[in-house]
Backbone as ProteinMPNN parsed JSONL, in Angstrom:
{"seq_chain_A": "XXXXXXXXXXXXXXXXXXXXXXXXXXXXXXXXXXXXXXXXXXXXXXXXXXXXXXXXXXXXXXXXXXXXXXXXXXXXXXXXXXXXXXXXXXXXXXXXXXXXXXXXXXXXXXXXXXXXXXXXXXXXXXXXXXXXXXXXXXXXXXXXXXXXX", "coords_chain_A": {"N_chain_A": [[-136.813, 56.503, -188.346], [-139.587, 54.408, -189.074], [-140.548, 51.98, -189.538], [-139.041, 48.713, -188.044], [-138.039, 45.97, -189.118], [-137.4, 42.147, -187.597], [-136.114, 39.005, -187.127], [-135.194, 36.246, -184.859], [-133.805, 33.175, -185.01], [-132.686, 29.732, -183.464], [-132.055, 26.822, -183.09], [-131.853, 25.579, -179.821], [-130.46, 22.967, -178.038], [-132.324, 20.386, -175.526], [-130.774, 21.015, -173.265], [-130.068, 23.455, -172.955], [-129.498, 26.612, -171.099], [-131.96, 28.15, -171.359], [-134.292, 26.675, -171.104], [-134.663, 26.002, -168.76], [-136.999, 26.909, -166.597], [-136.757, 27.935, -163.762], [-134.901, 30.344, -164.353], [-136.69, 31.759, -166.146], [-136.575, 30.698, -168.659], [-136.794, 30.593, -172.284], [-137.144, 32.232, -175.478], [-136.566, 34.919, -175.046], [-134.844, 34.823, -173.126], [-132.684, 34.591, -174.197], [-132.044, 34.913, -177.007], [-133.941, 36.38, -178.206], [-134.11, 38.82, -176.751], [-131.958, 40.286, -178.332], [-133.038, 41.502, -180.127], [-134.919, 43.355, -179.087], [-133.438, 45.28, -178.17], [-132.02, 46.047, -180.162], [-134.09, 47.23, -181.695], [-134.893, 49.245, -179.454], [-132.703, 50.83, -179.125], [-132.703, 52.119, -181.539], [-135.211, 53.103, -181.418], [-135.81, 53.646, -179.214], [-137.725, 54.198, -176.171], [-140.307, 52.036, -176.111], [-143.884, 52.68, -176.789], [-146.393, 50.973, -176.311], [-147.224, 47.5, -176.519], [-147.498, 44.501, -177.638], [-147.66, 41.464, -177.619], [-146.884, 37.974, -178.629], [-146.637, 34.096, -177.389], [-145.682, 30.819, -177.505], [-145.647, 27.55, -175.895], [-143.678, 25.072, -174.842], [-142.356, 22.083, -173.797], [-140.57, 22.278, -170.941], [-137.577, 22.105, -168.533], [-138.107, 19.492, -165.867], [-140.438, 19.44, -166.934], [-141.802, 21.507, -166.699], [-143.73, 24.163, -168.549], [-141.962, 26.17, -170.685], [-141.461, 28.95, -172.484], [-141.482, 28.979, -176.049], [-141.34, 30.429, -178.139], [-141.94, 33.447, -180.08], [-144.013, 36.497, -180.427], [-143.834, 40.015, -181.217], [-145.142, 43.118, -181.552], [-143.94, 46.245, -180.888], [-144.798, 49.744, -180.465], [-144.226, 53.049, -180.702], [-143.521, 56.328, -179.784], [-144.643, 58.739, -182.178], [-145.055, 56.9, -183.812], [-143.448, 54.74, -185.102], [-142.666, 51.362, -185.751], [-142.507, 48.37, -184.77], [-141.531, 44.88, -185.803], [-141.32, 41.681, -184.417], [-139.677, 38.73, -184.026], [-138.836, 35.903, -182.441], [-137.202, 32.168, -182.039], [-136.539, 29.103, -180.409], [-136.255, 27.255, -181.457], [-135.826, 26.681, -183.904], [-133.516, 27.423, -186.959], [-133.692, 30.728, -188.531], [-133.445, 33.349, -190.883], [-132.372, 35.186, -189.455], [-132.226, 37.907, -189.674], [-132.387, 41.811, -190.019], [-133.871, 44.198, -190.817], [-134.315, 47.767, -191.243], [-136.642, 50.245, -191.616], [-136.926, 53.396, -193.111], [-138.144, 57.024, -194.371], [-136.569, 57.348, -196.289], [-135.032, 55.677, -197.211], [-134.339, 52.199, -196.74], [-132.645, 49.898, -194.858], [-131.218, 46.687, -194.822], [-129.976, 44.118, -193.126], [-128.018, 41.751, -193.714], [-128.151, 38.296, -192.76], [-126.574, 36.242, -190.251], [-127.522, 38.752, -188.1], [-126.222, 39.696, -185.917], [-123.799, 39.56, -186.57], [-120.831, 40.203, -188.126], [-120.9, 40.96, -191.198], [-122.769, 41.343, -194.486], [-124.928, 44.105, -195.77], [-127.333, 46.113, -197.654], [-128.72, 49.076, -198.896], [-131.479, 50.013, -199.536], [-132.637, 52.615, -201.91], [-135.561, 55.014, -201.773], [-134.947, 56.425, -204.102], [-134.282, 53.813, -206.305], [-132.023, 53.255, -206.122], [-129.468, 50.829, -205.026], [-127.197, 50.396, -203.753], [-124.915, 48.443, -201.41], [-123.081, 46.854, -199.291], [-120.525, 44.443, -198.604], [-119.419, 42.6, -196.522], [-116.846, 40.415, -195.097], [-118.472, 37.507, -193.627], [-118.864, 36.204, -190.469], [-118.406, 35.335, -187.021], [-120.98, 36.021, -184.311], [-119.214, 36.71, -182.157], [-117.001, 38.262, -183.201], [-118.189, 40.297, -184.109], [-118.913, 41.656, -181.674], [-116.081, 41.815, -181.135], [-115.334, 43.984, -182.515], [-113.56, 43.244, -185.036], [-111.845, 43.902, -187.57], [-111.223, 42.638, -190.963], [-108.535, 42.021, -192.981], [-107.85, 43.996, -195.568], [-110.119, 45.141, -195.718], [-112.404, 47.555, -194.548], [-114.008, 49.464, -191.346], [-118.052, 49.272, -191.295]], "CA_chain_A": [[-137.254, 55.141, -188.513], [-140.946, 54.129, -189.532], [-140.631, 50.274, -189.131], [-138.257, 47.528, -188.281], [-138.323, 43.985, -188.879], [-136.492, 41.174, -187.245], [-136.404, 37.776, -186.45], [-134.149, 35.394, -184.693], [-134.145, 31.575, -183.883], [-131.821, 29.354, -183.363], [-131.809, 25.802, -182.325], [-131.69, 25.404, -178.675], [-130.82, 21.993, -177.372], [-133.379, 21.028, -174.08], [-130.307, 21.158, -171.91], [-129.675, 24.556, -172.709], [-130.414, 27.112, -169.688], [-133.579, 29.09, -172.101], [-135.051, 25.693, -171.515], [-134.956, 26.323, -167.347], [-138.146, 27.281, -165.869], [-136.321, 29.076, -162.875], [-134.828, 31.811, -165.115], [-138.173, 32.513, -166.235], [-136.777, 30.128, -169.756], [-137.289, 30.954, -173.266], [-136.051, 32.982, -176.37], [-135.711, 36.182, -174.729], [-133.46, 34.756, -172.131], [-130.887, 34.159, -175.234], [-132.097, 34.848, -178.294], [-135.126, 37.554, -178.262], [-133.365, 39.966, -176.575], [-130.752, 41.052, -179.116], [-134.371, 42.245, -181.544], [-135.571, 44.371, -178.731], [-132.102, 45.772, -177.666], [-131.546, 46.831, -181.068], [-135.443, 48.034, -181.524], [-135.354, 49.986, -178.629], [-131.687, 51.533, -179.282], [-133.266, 52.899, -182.805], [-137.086, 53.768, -181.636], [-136.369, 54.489, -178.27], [-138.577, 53.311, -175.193], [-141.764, 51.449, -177.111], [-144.609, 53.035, -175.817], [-147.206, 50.03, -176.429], [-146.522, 46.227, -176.772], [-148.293, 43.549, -177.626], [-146.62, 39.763, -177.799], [-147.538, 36.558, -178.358], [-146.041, 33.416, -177.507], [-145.895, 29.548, -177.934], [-144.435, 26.887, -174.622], [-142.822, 23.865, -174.762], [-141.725, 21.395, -172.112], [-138.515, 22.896, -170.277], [-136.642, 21.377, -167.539], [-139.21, 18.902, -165.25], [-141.51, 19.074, -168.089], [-142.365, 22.606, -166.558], [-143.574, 24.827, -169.867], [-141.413, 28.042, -170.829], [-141.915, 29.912, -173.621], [-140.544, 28.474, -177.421], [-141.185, 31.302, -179.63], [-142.491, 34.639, -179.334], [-144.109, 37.423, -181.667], [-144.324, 40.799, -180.659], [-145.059, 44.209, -182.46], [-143.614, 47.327, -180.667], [-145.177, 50.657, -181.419], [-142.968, 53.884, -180.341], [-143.258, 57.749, -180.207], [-144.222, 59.348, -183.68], [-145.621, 56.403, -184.927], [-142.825, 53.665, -185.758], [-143.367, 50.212, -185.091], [-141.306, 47.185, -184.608], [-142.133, 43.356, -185.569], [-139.731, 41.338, -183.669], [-139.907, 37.445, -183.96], [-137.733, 34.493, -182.112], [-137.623, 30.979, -181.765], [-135.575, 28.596, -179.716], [-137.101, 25.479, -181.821], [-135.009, 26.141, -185.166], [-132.9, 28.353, -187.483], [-134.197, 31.479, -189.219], [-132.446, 33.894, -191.388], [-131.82, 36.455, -188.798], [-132.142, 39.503, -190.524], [-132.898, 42.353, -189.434], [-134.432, 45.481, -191.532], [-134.864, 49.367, -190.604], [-137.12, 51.04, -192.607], [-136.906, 54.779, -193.285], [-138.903, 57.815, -195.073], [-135.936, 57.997, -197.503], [-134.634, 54.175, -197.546], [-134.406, 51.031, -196.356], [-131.643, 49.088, -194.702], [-131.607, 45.255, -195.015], [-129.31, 43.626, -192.781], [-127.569, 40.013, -193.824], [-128.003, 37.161, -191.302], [-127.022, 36.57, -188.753], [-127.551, 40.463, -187.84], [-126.034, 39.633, -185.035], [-122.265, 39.144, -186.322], [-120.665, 41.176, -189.495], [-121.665, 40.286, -192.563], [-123.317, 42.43, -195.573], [-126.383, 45.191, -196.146], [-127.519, 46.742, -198.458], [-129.115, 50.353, -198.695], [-132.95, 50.322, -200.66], [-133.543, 54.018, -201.809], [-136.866, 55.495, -202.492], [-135.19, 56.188, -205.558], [-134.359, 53.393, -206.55], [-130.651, 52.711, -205.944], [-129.56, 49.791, -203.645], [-125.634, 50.258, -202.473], [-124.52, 47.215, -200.942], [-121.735, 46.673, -198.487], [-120.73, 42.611, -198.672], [-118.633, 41.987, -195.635], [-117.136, 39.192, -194.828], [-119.75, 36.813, -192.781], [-118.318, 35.688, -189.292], [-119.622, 35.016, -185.754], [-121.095, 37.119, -182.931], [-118.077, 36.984, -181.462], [-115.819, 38.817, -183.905], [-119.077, 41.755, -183.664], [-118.808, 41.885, -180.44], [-115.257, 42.411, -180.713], [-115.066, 44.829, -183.298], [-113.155, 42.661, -185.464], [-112.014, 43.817, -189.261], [-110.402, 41.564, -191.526], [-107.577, 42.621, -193.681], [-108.515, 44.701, -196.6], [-111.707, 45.89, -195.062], [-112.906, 49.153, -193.986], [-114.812, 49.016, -190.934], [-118.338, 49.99, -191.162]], "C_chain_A": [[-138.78, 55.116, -188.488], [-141.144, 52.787, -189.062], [-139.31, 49.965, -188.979], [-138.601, 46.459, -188.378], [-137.491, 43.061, -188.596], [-136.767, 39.901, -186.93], [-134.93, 37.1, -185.88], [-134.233, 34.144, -184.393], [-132.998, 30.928, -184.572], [-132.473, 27.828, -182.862], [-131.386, 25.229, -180.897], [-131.799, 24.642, -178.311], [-131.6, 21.761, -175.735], [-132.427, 21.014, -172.637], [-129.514, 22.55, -171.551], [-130.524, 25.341, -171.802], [-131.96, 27.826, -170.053], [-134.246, 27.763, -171.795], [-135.412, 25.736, -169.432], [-135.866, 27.533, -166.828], [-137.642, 28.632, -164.493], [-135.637, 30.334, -163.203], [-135.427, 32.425, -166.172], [-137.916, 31.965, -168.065], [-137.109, 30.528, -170.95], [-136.43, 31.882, -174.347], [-135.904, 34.451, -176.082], [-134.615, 36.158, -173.847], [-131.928, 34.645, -173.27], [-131.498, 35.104, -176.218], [-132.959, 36.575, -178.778], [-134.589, 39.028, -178.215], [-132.39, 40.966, -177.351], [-131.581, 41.893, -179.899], [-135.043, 42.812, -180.73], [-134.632, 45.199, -177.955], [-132.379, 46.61, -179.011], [-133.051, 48.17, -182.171], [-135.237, 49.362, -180.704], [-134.302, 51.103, -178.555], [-132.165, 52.67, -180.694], [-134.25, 54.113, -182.312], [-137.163, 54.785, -180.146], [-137.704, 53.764, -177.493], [-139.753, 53.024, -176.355], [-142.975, 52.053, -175.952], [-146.598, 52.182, -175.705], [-146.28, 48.451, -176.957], [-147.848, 45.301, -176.615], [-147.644, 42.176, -178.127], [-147.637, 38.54, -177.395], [-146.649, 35.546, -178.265], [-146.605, 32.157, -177.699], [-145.197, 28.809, -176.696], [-144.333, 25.846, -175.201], [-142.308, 22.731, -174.05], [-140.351, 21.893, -172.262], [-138.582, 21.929, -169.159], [-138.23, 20.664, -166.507], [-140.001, 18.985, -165.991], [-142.71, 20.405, -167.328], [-142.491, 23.245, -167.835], [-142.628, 26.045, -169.662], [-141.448, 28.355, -172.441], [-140.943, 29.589, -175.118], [-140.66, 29.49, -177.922], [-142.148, 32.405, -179.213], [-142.59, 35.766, -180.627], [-144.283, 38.99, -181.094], [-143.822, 42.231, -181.598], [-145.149, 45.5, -181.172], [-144.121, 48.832, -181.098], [-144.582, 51.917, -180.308], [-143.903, 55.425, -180.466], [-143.086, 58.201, -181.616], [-144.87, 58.289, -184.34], [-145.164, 55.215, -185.702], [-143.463, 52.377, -185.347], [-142.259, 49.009, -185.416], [-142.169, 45.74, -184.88], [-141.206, 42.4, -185.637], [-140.807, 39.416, -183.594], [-138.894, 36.42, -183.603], [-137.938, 33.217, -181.503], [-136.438, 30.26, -181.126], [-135.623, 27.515, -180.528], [-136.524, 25.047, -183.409], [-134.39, 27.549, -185.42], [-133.336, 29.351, -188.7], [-133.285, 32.223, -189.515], [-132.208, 34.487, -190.246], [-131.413, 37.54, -189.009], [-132.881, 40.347, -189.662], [-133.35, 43.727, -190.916], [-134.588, 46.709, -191.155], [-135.49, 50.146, -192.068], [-137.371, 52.878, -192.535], [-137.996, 55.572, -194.421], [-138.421, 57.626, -196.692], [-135.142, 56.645, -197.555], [-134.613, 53.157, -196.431], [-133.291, 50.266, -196.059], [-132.042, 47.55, -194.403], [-130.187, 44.63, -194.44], [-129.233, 42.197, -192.515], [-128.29, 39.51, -192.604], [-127.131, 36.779, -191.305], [-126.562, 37.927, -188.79], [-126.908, 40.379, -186.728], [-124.312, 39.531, -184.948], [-122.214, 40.135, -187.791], [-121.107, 40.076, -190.613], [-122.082, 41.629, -193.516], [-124.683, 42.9, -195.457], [-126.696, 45.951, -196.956], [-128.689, 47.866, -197.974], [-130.404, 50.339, -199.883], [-133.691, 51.101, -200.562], [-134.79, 54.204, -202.265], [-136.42, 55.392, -203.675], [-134.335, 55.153, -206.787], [-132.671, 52.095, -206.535], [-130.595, 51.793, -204.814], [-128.066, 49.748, -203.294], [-125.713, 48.792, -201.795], [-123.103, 46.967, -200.311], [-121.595, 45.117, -198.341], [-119.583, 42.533, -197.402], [-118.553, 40.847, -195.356], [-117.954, 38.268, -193.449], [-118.8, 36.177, -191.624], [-118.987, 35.502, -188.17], [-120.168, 36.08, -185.267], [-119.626, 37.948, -182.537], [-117.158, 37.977, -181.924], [-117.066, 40.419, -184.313], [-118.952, 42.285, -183.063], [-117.026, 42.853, -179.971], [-114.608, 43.503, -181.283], [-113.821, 44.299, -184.272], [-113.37, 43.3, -187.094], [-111.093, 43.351, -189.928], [-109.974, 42.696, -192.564], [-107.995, 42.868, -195.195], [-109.622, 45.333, -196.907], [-111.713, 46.822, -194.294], [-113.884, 48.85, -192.738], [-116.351, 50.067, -190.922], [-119.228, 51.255, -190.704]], "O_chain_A": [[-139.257, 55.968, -187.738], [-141.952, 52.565, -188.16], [-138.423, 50.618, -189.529], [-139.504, 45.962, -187.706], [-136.583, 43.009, -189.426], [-137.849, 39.72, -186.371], [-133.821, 37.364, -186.343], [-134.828, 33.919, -183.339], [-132.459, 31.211, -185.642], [-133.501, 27.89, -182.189], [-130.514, 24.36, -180.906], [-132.937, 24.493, -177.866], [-131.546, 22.638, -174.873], [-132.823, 21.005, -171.472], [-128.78, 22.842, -170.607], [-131.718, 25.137, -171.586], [-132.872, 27.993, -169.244], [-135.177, 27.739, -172.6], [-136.537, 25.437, -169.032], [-135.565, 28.719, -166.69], [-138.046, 29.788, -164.366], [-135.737, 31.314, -162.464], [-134.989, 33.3, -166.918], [-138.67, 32.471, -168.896], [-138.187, 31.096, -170.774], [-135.264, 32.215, -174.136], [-135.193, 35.159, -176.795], [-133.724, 36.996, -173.708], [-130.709, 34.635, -173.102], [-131.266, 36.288, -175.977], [-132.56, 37.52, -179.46], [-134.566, 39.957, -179.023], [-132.131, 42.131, -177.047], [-131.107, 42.923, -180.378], [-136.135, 43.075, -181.234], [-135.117, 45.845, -177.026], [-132.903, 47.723, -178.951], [-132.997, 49.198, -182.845], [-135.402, 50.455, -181.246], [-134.631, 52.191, -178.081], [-131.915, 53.875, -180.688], [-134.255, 55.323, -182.536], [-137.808, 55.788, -179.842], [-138.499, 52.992, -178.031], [-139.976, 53.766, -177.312], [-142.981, 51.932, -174.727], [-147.619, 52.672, -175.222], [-145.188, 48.323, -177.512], [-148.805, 45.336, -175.84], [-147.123, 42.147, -179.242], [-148.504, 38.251, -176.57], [-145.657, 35.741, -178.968], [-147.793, 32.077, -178.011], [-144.144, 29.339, -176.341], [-144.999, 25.682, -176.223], [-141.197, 23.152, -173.727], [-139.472, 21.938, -173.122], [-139.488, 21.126, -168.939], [-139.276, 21.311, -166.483], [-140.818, 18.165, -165.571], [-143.94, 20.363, -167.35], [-141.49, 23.081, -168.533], [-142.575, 26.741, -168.648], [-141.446, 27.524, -173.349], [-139.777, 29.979, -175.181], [-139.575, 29.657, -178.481], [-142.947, 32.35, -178.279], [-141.746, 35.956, -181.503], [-145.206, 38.99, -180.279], [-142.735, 42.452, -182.132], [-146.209, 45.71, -180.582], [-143.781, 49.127, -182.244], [-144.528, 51.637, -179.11], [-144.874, 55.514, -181.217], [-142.028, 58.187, -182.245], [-145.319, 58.555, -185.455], [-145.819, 54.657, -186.582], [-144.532, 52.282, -184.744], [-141.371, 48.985, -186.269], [-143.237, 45.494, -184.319], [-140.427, 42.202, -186.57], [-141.956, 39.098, -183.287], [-138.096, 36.077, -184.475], [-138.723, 33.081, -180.565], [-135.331, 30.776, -181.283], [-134.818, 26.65, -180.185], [-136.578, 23.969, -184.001], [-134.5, 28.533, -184.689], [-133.352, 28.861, -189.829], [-132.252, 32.179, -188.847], [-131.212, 33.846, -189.912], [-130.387, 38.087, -188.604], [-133.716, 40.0, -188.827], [-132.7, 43.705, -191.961], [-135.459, 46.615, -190.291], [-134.959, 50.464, -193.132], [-138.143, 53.349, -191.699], [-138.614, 54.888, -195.236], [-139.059, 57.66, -197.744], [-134.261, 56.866, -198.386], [-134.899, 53.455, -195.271], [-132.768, 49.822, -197.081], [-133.081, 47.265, -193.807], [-129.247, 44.616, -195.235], [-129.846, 41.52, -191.69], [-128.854, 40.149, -191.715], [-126.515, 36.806, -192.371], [-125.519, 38.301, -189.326], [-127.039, 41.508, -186.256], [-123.629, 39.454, -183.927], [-123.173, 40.642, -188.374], [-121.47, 38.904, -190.715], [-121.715, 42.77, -193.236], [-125.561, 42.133, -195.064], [-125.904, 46.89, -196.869], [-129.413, 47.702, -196.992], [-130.164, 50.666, -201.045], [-134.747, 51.139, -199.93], [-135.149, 53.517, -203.221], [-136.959, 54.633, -204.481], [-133.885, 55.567, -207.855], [-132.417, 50.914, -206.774], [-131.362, 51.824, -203.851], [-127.768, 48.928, -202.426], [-126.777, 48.172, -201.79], [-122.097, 46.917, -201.017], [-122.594, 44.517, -197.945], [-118.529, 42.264, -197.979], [-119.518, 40.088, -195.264], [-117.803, 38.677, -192.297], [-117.844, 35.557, -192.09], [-120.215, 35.489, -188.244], [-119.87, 37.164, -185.768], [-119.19, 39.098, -182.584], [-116.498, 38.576, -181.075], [-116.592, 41.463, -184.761], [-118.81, 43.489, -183.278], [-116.742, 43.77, -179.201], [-113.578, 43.994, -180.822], [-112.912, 45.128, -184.264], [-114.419, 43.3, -187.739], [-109.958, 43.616, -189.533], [-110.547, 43.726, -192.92], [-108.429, 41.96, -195.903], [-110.018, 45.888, -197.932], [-110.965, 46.876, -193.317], [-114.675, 47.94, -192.985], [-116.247, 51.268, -190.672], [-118.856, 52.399, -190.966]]}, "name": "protein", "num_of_chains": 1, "seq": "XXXXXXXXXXXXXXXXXXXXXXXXXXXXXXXXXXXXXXXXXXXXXXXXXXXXXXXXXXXXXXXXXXXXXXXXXXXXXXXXXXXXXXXXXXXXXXXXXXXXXXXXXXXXXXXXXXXXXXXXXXXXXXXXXXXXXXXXXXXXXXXXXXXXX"}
């Protein structure tokens, strides 16, 4: 891996708990986390970080953290640019970039769905799965006539 790219946001009403100040609030408490889970499962510990964020009023009109940018840089040289918001809905794709291609993973990256494969030379493969929740990710879920993959 060379790069990834991800983002995630979602719509977080203000009585959801990312919006509570006492569990330190924000889109890594939900949302963030899944784009430096799956960073760090690839790259491996990040061995620099640099993040930026944005607050919001949370619970008592204490701020916690709406949205958050942060570029990862790893062993060897890769680098990660990881983006999530609590404040709306973004594709949620995710990307891994390689020497010798490029994977481009649907949104939400976070549930099955389709990716396609973009070689150096020039071919792009494409797996179209059908699109479903988290939940049916989570549970390893494959619908009838599908390979899982």
């Amino acid at each position: 891996m060379t790069q990834s790219v991800a983002d995630y946001g979602e719509f977080l009403p203000p009585s959801h708990r990312a919006y509570d100040p006492a569990l330190a609030g924000g889109p890594l408490l939900d949302l963030g986390v899944y784009l430096f889970a799956l960073a760090t499962d690839l790259a491996g510990e990040a061995t620099a970080l640099t993040a930026r964020g944005a607050t919001v009023p949370g619970r008592g009109g204490e701020p916690v953290n709406g949205q958050l940018s942060a570029l990862l840089v790893f062993d060897g040289g890769a680098r990660a640019a990881l983006a999530a918001t609590m404040g709306g809905f973004t594709p949620a794709t995710f990307t891994v970039v390689g020497t010798e291609a490029a994977l481009v993973r649907d949104g939400p990256f976070n549930g099955p769905g389709g990716l396609t494969v973009r070689s150096t030379d020039g071919t792009e493969p494409r797996w179209d799965g059908k699109p479903g929740s988290h939940m049916d990710g989570l549970l390893g879920i494959v619908y009838p006539g599908e390979q899982a993959p």
